[in-house]
C-alpha positions as MATLAB code, in Angstrom:
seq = 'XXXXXXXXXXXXXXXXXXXXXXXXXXXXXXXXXXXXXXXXXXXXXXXXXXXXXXXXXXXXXXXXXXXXXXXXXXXXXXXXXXXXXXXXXXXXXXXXXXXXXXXXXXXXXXXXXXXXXXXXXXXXXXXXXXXXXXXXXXXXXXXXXXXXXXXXXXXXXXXXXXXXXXXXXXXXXXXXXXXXXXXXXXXXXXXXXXXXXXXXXXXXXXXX';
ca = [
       0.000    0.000    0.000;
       1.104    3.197   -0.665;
      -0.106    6.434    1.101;
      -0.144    9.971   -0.544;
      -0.213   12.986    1.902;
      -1.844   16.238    0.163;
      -3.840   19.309    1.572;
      -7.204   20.158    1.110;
      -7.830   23.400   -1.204;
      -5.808   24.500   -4.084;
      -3.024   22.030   -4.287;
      -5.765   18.780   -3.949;
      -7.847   20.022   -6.617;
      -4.868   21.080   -9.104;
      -3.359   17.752   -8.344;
      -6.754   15.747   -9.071;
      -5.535   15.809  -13.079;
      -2.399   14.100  -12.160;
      -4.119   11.229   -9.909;
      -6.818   10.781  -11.796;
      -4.148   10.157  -15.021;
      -2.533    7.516  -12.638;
      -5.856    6.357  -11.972;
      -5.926    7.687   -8.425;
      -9.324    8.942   -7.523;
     -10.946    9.389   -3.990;
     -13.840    6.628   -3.278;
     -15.076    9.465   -0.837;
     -14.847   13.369   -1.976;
     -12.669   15.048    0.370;
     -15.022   18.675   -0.429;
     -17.548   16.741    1.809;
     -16.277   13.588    3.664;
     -14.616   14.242    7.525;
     -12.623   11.375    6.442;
      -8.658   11.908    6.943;
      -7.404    8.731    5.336;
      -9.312    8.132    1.695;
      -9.316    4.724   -0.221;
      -9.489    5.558   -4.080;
      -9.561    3.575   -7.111;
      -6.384    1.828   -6.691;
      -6.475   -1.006   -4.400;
      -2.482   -0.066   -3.531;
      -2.785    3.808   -2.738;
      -4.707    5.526   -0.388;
      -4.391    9.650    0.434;
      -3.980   11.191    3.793;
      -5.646   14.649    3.708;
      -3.905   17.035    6.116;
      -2.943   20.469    6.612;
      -0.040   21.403    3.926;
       2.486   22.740    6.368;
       2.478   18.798    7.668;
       2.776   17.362    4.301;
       6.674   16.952    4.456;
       7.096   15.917    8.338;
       4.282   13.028    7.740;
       6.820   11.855    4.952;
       9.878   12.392    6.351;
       9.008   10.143    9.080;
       7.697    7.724    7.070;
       3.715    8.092    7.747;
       3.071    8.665    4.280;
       5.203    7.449    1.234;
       4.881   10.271   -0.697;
       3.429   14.121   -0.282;
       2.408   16.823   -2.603;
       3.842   20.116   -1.133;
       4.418   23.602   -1.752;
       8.485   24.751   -2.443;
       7.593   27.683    0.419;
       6.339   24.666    2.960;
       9.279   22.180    1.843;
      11.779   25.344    2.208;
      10.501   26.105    6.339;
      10.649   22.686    6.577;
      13.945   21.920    6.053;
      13.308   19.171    3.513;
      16.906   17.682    3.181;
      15.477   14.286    4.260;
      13.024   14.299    1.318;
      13.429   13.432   -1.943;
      12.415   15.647   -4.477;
      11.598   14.160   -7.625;
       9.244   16.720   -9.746;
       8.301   19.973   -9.739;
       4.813   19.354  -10.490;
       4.031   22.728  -11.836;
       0.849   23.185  -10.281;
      -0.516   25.768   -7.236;
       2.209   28.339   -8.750;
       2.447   31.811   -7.390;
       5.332   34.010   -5.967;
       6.944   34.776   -2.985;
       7.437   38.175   -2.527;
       8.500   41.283   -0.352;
       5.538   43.994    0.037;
       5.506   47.699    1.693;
       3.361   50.212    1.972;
       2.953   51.919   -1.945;
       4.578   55.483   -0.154;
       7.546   53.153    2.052;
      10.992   54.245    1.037;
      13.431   51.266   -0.505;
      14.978   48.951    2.355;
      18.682   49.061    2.782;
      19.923   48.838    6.228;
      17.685   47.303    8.677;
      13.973   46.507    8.298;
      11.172   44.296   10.516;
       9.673   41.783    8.335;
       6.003   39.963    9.518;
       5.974   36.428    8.125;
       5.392   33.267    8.553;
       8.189   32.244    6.373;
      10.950   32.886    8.931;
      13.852   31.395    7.364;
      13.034   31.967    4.013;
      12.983   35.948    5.189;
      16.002   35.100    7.210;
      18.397   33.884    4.911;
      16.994   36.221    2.385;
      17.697   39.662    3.831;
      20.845   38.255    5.082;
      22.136   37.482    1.443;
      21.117   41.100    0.642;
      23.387   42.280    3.875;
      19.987   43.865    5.332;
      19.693   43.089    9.260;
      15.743   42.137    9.552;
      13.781   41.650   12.797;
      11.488   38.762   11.906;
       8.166   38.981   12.921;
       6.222   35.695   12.652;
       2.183   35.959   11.707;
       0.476   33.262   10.747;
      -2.433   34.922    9.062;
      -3.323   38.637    8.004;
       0.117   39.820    6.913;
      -0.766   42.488    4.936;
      -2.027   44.428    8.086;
       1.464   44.544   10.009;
       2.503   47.565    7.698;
      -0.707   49.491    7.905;
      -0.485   49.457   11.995;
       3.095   50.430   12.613;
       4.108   46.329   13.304;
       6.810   46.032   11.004;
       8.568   47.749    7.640;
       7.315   45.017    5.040;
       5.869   41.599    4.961;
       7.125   38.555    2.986;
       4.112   36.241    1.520;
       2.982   34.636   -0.944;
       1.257   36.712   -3.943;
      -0.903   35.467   -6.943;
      -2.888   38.249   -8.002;
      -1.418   40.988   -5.630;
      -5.543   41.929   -5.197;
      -5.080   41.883   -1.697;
      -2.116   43.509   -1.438;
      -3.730   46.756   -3.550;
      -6.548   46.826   -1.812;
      -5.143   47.605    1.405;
      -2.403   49.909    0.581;
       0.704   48.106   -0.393;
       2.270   46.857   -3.357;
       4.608   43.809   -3.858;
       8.282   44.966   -4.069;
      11.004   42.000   -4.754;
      10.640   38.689   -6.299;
      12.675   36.217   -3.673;
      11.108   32.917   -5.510;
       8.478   31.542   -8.109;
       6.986   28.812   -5.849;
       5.157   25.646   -7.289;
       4.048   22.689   -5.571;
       6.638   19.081   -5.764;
       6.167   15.498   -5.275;
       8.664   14.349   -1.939;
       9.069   10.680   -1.661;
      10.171    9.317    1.745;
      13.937    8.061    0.958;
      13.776    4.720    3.037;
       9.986    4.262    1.090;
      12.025    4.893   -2.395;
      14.392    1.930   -1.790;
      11.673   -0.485   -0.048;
       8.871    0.428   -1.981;
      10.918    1.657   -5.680;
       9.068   -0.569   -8.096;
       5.794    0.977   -7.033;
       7.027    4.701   -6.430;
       8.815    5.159   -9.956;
       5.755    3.720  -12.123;
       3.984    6.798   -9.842;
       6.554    9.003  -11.101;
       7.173    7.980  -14.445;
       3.034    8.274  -14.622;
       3.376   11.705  -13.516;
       5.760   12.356  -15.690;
       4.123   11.525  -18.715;
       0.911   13.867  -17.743;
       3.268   16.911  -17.303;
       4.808   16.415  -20.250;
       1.579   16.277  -22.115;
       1.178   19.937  -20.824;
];
């Protein structure tokens, strides 16, 4: 049996395509069922829904065989343990510095809210800028607008959010997408099965 961690949301429904071309499809719909662990289609692979910032500990310690994460979660995570077969190309977006639209360009020292604390970290330190990190885990865009810190690093598709309240998205640190990890002891035990996943997976992206 192999077991697939993924996250409700975004990344689950952009992934569906990809299961669904490796025959992978929920018996129950996650949208609706309280069910954590699914059964699909295949007899051999079942999914563990759960939040996406656990996607790569539940495979780096082996309670799923494989995850579907974002490169932001698999960066705070520390994901050296993982292997990191694909870039799946799916849930894309950008990870980005924002200020206030009327904030003067940072180049000494600067408080950053985020929840992406050594991402900002090593960051700003590349760039020689001292930053107090701030860590949010929610409402970013608001730390500016009350005096809480100098910019906020986040996540930005549209940059709607960001307009609407004032600030505008400043320097590109990363594109992020979301990967496939595979547990490294699973790989060797489990290889036959994990590569014909990968290969599979493979083949759908390149049909893109």
């Amino acid at each position: 049996m192999l077991t697939i961690a993924v996250s409700k949301g975004r990344i689950y429904e952009e992934a569906l395509p990809l299961l669904e071309e490796a025959g992978i499809r929920p018996v129950d719909d996650p949208k609706t069922s309280r069910k954590l662990i699914l059964q699909t289609t295949r007899d051999d692979v079942q999914l563990v829904i759960i939040r996406a910032t656990d996607v790569p500990t539940f495979v780096e310690y082996g309670a799923a065989d494989m995850g579907i994460a974002g490169k932001d979660v698999l960066l705070e995570h520390g994901a050296e343990s993982l292997y990191e077969p694909l870039d799946l190309n799916i849930a894309t977006c950008r990870l980005m510095t924002a200020a206030h639209k009327d904030a003067p360009d940072i180049t000494r020292r600067v408080r950053v809210a985020t929840k992406y604390v050594k991402t900002a970290k090593k960051y700003f330190a590349e760039l020689g800028i001292q930053a107090d990190i701030i860590k949010l885990y929610g409402s970013m865009e608001l730390a500016p607008l009350v005096g809480l810190a100098d910019c906020i690093v986040d996540l930005v598709d549209t940059g709607n959010t960001l307009k609407a309240n004032g600030l505008e998205p400043r320097d590109l640190i990363m594109n992020i997408s979301s990967r496939l990890v595979v547990n490294k002891a699973a790989m060797k035990m489990k290889h036959h099965a994990i590569q014909s996943l990968i290969d599979q997976f493979e083949k759908t992206l390149a049909k893109r």
